[in-house]
PDB file of N, CA and C in Angstrom:
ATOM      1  N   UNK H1330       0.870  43.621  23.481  1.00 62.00           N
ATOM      2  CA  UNK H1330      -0.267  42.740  23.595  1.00 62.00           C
ATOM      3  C   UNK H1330      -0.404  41.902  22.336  1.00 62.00           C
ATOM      4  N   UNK H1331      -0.687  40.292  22.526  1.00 57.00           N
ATOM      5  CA  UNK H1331      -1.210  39.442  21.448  1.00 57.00           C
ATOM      6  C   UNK H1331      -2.192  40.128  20.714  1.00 57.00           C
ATOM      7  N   UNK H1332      -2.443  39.898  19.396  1.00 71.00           N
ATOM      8  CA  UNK H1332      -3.344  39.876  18.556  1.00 71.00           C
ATOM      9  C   UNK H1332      -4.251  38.578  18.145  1.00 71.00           C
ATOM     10  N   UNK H1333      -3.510  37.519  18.092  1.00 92.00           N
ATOM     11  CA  UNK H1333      -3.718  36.040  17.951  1.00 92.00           C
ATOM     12  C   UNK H1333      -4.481  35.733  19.388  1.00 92.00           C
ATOM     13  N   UNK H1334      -5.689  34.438  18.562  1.00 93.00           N
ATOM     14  CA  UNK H1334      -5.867  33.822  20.040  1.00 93.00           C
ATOM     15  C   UNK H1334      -5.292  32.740  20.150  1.00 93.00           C
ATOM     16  N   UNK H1335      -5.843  31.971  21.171  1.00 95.00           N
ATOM     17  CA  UNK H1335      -5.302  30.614  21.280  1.00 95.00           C
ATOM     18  C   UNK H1335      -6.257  29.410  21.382  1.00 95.00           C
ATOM     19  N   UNK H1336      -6.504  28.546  20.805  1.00 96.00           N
ATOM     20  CA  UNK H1336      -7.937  27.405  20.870  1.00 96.00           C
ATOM     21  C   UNK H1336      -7.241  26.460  22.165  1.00 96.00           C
ATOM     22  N   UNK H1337      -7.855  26.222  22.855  1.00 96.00           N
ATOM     23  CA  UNK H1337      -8.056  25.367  23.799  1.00 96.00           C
ATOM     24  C   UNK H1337      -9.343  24.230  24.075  1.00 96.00           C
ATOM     25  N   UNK H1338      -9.251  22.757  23.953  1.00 96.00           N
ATOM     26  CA  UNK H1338     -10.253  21.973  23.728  1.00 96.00           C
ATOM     27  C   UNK H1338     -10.726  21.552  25.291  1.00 96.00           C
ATOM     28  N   UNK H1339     -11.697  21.266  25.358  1.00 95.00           N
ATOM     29  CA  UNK H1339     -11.859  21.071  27.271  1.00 95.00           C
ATOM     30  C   UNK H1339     -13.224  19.827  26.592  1.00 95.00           C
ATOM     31  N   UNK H1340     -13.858  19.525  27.361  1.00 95.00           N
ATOM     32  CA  UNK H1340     -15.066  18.675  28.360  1.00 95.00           C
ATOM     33  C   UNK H1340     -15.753  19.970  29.024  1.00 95.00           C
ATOM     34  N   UNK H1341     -16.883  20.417  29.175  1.00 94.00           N
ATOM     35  CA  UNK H1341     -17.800  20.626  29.663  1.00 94.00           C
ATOM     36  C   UNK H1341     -18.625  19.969  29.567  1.00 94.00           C
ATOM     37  N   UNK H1342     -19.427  19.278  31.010  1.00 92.00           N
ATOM     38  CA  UNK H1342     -20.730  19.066  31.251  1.00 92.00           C
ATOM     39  C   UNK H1342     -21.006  17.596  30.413  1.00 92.00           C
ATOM     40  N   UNK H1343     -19.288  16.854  29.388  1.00 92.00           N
ATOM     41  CA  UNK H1343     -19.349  15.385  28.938  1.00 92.00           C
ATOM     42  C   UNK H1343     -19.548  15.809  27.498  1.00 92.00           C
ATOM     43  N   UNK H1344     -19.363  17.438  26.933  1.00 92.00           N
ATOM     44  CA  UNK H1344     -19.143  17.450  25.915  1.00 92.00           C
ATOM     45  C   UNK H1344     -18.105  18.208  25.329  1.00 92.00           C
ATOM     46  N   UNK H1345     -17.568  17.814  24.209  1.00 95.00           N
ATOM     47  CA  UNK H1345     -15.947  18.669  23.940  1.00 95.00           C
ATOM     48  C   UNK H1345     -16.441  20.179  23.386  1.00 95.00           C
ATOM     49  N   UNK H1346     -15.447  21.082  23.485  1.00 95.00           N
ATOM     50  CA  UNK H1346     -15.804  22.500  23.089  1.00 95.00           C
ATOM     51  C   UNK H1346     -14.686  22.820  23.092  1.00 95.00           C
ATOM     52  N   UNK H1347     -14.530  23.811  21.957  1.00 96.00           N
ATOM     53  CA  UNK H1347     -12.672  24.140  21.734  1.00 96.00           C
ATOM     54  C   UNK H1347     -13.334  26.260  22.323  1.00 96.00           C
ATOM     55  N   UNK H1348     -12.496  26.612  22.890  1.00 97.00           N
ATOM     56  CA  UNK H1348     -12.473  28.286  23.180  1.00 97.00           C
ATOM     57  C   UNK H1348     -11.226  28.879  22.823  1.00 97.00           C
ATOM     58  N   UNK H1349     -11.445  29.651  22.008  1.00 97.00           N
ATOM     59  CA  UNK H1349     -10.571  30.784  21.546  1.00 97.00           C
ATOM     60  C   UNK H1349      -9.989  31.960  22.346  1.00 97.00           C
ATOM     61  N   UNK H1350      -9.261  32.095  23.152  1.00 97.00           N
ATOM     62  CA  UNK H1350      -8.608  33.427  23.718  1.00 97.00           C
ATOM     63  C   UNK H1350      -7.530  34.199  23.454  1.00 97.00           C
ATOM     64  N   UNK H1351      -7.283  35.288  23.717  1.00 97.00           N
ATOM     65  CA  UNK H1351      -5.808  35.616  23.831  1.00 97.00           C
ATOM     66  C   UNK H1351      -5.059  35.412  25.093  1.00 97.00           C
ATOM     67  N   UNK H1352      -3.804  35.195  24.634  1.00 96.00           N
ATOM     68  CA  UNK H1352      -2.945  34.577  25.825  1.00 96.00           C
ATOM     69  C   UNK H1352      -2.980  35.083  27.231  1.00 96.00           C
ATOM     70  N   UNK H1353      -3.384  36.146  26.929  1.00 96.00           N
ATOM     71  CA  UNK H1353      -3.158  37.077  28.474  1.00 96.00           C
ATOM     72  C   UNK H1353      -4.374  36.521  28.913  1.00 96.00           C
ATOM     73  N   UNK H1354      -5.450  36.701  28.155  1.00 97.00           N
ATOM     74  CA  UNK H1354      -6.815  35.825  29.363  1.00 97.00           C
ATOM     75  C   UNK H1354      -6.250  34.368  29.872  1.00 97.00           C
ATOM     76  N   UNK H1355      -5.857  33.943  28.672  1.00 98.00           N
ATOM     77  CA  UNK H1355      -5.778  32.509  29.317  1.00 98.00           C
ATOM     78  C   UNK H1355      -4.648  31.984  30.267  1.00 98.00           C
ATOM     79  N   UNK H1356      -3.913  33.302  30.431  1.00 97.00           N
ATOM     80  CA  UNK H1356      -2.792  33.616  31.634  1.00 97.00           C
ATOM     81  C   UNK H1356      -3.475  33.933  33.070  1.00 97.00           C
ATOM     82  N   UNK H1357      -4.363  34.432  32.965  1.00 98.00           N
ATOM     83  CA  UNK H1357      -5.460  34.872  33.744  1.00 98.00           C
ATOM     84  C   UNK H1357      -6.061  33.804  34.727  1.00 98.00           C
ATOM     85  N   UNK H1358      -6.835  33.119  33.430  1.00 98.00           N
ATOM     86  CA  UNK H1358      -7.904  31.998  34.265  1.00 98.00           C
ATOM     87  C   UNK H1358      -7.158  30.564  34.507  1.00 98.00           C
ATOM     88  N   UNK H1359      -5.820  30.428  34.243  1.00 98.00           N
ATOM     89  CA  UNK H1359      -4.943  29.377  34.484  1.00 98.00           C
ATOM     90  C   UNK H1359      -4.356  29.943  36.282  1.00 98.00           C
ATOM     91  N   UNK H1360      -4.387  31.096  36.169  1.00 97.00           N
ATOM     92  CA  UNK H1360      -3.782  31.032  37.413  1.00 97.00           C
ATOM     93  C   UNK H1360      -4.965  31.604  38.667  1.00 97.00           C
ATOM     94  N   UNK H1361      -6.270  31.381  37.764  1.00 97.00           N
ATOM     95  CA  UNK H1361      -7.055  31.357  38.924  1.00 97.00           C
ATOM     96  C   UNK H1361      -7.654  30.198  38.953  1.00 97.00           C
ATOM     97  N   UNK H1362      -7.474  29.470  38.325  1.00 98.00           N
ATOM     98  CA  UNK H1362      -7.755  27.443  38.127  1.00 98.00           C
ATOM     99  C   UNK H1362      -6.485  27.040  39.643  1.00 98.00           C
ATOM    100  N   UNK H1363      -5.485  27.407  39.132  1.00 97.00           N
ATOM    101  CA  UNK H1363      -4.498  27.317  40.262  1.00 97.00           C
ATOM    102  C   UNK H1363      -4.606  27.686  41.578  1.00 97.00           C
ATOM    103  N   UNK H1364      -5.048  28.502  41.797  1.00 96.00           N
ATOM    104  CA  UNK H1364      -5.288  29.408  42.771  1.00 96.00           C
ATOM    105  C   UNK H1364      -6.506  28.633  43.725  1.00 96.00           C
ATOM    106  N   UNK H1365      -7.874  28.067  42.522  1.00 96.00           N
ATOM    107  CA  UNK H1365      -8.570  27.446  43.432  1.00 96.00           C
ATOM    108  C   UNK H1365      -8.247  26.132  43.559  1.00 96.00           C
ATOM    109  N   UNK H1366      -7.500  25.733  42.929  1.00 98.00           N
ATOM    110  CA  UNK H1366      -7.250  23.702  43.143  1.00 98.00           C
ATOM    111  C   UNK H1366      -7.885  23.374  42.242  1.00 98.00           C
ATOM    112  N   UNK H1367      -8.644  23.916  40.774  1.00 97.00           N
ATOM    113  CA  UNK H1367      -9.527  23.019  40.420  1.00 97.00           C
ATOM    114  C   UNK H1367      -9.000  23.251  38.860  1.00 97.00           C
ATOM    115  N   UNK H1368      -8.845  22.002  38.171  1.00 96.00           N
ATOM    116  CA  UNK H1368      -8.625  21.991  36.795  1.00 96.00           C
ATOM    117  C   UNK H1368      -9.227  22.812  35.945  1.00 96.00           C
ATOM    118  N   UNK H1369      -8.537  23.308  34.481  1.00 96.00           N
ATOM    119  CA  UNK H1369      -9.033  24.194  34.241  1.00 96.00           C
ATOM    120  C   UNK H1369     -10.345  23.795  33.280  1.00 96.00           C
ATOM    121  N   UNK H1370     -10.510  22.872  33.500  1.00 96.00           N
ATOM    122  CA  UNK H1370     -12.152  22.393  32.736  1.00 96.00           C
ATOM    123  C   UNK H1370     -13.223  22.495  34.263  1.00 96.00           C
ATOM    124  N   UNK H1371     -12.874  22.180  35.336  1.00 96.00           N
ATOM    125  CA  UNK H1371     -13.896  22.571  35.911  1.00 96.00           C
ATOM    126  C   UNK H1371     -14.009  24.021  36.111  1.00 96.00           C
ATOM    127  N   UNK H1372     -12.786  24.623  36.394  1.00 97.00           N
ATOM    128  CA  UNK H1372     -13.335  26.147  36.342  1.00 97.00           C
ATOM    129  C   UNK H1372     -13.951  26.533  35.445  1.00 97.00           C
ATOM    130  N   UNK H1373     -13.693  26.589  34.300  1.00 97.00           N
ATOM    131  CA  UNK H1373     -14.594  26.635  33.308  1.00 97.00           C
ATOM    132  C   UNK H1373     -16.291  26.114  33.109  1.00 97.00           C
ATOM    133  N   UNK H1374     -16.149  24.782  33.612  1.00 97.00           N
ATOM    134  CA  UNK H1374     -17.355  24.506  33.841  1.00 97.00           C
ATOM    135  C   UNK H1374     -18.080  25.237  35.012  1.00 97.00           C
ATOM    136  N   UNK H1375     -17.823  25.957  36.172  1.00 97.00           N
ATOM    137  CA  UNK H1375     -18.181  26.593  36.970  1.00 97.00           C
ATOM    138  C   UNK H1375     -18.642  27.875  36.255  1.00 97.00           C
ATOM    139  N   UNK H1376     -17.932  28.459  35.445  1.00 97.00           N
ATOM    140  CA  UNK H1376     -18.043  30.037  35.256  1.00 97.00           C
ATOM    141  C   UNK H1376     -19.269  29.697  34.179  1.00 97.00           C
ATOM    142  N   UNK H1377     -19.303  28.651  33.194  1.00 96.00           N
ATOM    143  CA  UNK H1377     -20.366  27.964  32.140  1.00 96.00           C
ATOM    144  C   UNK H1377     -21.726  27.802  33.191  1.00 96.00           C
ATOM    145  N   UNK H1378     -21.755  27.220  33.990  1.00 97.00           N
ATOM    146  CA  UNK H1378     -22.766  27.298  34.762  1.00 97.00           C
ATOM    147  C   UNK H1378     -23.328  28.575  35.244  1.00 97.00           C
ATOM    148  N   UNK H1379     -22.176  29.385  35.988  1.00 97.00           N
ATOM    149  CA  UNK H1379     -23.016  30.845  36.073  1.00 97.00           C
ATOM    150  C   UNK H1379     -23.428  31.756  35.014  1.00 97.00           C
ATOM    151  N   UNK H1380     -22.899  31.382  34.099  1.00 96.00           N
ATOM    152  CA  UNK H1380     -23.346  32.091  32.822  1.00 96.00           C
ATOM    153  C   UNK H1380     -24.248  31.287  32.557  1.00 96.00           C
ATOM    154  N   UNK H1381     -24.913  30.409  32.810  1.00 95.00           N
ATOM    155  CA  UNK H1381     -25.929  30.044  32.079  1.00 95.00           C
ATOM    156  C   UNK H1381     -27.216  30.222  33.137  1.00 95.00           C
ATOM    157  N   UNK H1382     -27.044  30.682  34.547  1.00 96.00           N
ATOM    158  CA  UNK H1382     -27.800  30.519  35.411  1.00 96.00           C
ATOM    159  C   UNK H1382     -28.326  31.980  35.475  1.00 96.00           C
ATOM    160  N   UNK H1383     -27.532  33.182  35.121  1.00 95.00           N
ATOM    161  CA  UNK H1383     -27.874  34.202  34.833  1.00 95.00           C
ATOM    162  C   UNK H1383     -28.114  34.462  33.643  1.00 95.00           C
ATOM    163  N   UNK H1384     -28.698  33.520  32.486  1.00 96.00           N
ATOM    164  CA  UNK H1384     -29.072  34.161  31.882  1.00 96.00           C
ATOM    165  C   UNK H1384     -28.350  35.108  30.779  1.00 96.00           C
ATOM    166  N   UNK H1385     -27.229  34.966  30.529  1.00 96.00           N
ATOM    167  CA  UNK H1385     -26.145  36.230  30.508  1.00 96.00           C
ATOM    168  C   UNK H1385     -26.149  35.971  28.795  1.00 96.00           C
ATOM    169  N   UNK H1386     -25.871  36.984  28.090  1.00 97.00           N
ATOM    170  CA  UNK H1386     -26.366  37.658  26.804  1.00 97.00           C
ATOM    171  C   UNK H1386     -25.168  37.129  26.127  1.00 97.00           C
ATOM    172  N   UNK H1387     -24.261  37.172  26.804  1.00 97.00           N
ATOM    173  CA  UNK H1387     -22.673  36.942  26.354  1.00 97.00           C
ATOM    174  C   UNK H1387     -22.375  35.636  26.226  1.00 97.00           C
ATOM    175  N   UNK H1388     -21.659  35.060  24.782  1.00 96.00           N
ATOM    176  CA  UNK H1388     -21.203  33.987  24.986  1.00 96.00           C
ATOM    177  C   UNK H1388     -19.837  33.321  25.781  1.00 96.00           C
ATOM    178  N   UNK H1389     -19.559  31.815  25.918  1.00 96.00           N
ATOM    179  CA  UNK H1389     -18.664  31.435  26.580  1.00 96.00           C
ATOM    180  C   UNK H1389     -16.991  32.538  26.754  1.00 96.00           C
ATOM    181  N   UNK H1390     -16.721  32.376  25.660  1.00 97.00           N
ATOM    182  CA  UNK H1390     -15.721  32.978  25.507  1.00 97.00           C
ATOM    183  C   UNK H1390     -15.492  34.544  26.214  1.00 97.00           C
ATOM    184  N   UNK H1391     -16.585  35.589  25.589  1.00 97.00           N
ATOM    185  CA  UNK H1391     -16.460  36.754  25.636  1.00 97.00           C
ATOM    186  C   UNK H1391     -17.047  36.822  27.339  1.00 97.00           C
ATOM    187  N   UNK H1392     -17.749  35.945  28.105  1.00 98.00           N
ATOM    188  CA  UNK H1392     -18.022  35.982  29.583  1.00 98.00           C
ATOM    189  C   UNK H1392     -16.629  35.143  30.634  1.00 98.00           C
ATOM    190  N   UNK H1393     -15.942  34.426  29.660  1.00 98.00           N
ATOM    191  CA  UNK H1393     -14.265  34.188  30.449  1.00 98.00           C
ATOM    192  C   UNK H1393     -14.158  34.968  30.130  1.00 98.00           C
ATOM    193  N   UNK H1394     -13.803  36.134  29.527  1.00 98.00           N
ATOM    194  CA  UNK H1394     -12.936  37.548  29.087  1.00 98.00           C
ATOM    195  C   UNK H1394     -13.246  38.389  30.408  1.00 98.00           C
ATOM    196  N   UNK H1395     -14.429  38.526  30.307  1.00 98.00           N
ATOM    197  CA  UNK H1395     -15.033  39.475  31.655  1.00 98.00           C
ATOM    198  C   UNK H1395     -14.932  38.865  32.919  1.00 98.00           C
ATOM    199  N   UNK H1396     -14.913  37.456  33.247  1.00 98.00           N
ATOM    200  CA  UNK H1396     -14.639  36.560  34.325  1.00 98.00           C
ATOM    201  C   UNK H1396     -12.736  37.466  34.970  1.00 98.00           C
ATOM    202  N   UNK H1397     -12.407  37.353  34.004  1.00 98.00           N
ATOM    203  CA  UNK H1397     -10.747  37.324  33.461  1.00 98.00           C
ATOM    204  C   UNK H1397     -10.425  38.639  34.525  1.00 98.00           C
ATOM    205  N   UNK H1398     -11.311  39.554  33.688  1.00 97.00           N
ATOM    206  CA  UNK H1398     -11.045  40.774  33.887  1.00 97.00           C
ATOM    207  C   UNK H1398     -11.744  41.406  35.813  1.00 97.00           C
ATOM    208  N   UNK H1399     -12.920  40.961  35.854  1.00 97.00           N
ATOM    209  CA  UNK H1399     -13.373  40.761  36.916  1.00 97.00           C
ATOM    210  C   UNK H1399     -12.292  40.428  38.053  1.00 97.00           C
ATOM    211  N   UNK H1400     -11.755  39.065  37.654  1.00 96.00           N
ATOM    212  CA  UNK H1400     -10.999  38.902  38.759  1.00 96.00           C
ATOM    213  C   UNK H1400      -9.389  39.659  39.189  1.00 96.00           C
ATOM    214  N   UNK H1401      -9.214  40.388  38.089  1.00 96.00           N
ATOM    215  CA  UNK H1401      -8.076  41.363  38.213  1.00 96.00           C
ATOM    216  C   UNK H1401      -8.592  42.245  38.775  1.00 96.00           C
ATOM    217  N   UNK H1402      -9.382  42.661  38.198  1.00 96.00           N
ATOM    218  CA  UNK H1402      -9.945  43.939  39.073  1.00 96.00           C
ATOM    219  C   UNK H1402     -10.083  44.213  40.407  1.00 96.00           C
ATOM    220  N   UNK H1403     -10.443  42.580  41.266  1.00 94.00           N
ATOM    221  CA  UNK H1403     -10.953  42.796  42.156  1.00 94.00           C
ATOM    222  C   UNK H1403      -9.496  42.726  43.208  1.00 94.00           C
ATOM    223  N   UNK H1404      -8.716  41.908  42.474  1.00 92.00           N
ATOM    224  CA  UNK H1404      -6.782  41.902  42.916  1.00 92.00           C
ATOM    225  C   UNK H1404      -6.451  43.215  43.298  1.00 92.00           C
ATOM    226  N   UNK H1405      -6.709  43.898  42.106  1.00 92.00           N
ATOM    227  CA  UNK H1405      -6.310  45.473  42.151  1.00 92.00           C
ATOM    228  C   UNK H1405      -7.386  46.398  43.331  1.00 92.00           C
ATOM    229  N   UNK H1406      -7.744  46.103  43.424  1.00 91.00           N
ATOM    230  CA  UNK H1406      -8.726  46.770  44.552  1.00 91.00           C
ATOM    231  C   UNK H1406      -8.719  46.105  45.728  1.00 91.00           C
ATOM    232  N   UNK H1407      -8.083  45.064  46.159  1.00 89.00           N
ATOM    233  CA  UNK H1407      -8.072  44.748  47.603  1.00 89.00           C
ATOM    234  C   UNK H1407      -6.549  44.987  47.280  1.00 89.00           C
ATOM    235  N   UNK H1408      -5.780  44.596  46.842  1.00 88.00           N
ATOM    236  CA  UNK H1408      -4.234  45.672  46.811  1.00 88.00           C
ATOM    237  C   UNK H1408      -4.234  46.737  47.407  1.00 88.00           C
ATOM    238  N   UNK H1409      -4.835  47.471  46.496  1.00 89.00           N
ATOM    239  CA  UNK H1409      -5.134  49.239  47.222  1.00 89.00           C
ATOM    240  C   UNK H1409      -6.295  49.310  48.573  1.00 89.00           C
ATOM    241  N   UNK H1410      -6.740  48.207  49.015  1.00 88.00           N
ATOM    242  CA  UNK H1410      -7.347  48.944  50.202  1.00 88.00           C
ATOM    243  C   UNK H1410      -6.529  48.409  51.415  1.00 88.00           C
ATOM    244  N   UNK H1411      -5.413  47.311  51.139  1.00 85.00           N
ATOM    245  CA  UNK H1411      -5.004  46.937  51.981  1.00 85.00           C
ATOM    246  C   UNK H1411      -3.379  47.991  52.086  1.00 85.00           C
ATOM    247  N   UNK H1412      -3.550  48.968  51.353  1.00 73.00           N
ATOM    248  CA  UNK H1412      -2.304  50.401  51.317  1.00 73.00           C
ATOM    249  C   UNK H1412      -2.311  51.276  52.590  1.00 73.00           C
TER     250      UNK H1412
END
């Protein structure tokens, strides 16, 4: 596993913001940007919106981490129910 992150600069919402990850997240939410058709600034801007609509304690970064992880999880569990 990386130790290093990686800065990535995007547009949200018409303003620039650079996010820091490690590669494996950002292996993650690239291929679920892919997955839905939508660039990876709007996904981002999507997941920025629900994090901000809930309220959520966590900043940008560390709520893509859990986005990240969320959506593996849920891979891994319709995997195994479809066994």
């Amino acid at each position: 596993m990386s130790k290093s992150r990686t800065k990535r600069s995007l547009s949200i919402h018409a303003h620039r913001t650079s996010i820091s990850l490690e590669p494996e997240f950002w292996s993650v939410i690239d291929d679920i940007a892919k997955a839905k058709n939508k660039s990876l600034a709007a996904l981002i801007t999507t997941v920025d919106d629900e994090r901000t609509e809930t309220s959520s304690q966590y900043g940008l970064a560390a709520y893509l981490r859990l986005y990240a992880l969320k959506s593996v999880q849920a891979r891994i569990a319709n995997a195994n129910s479809q066994c």
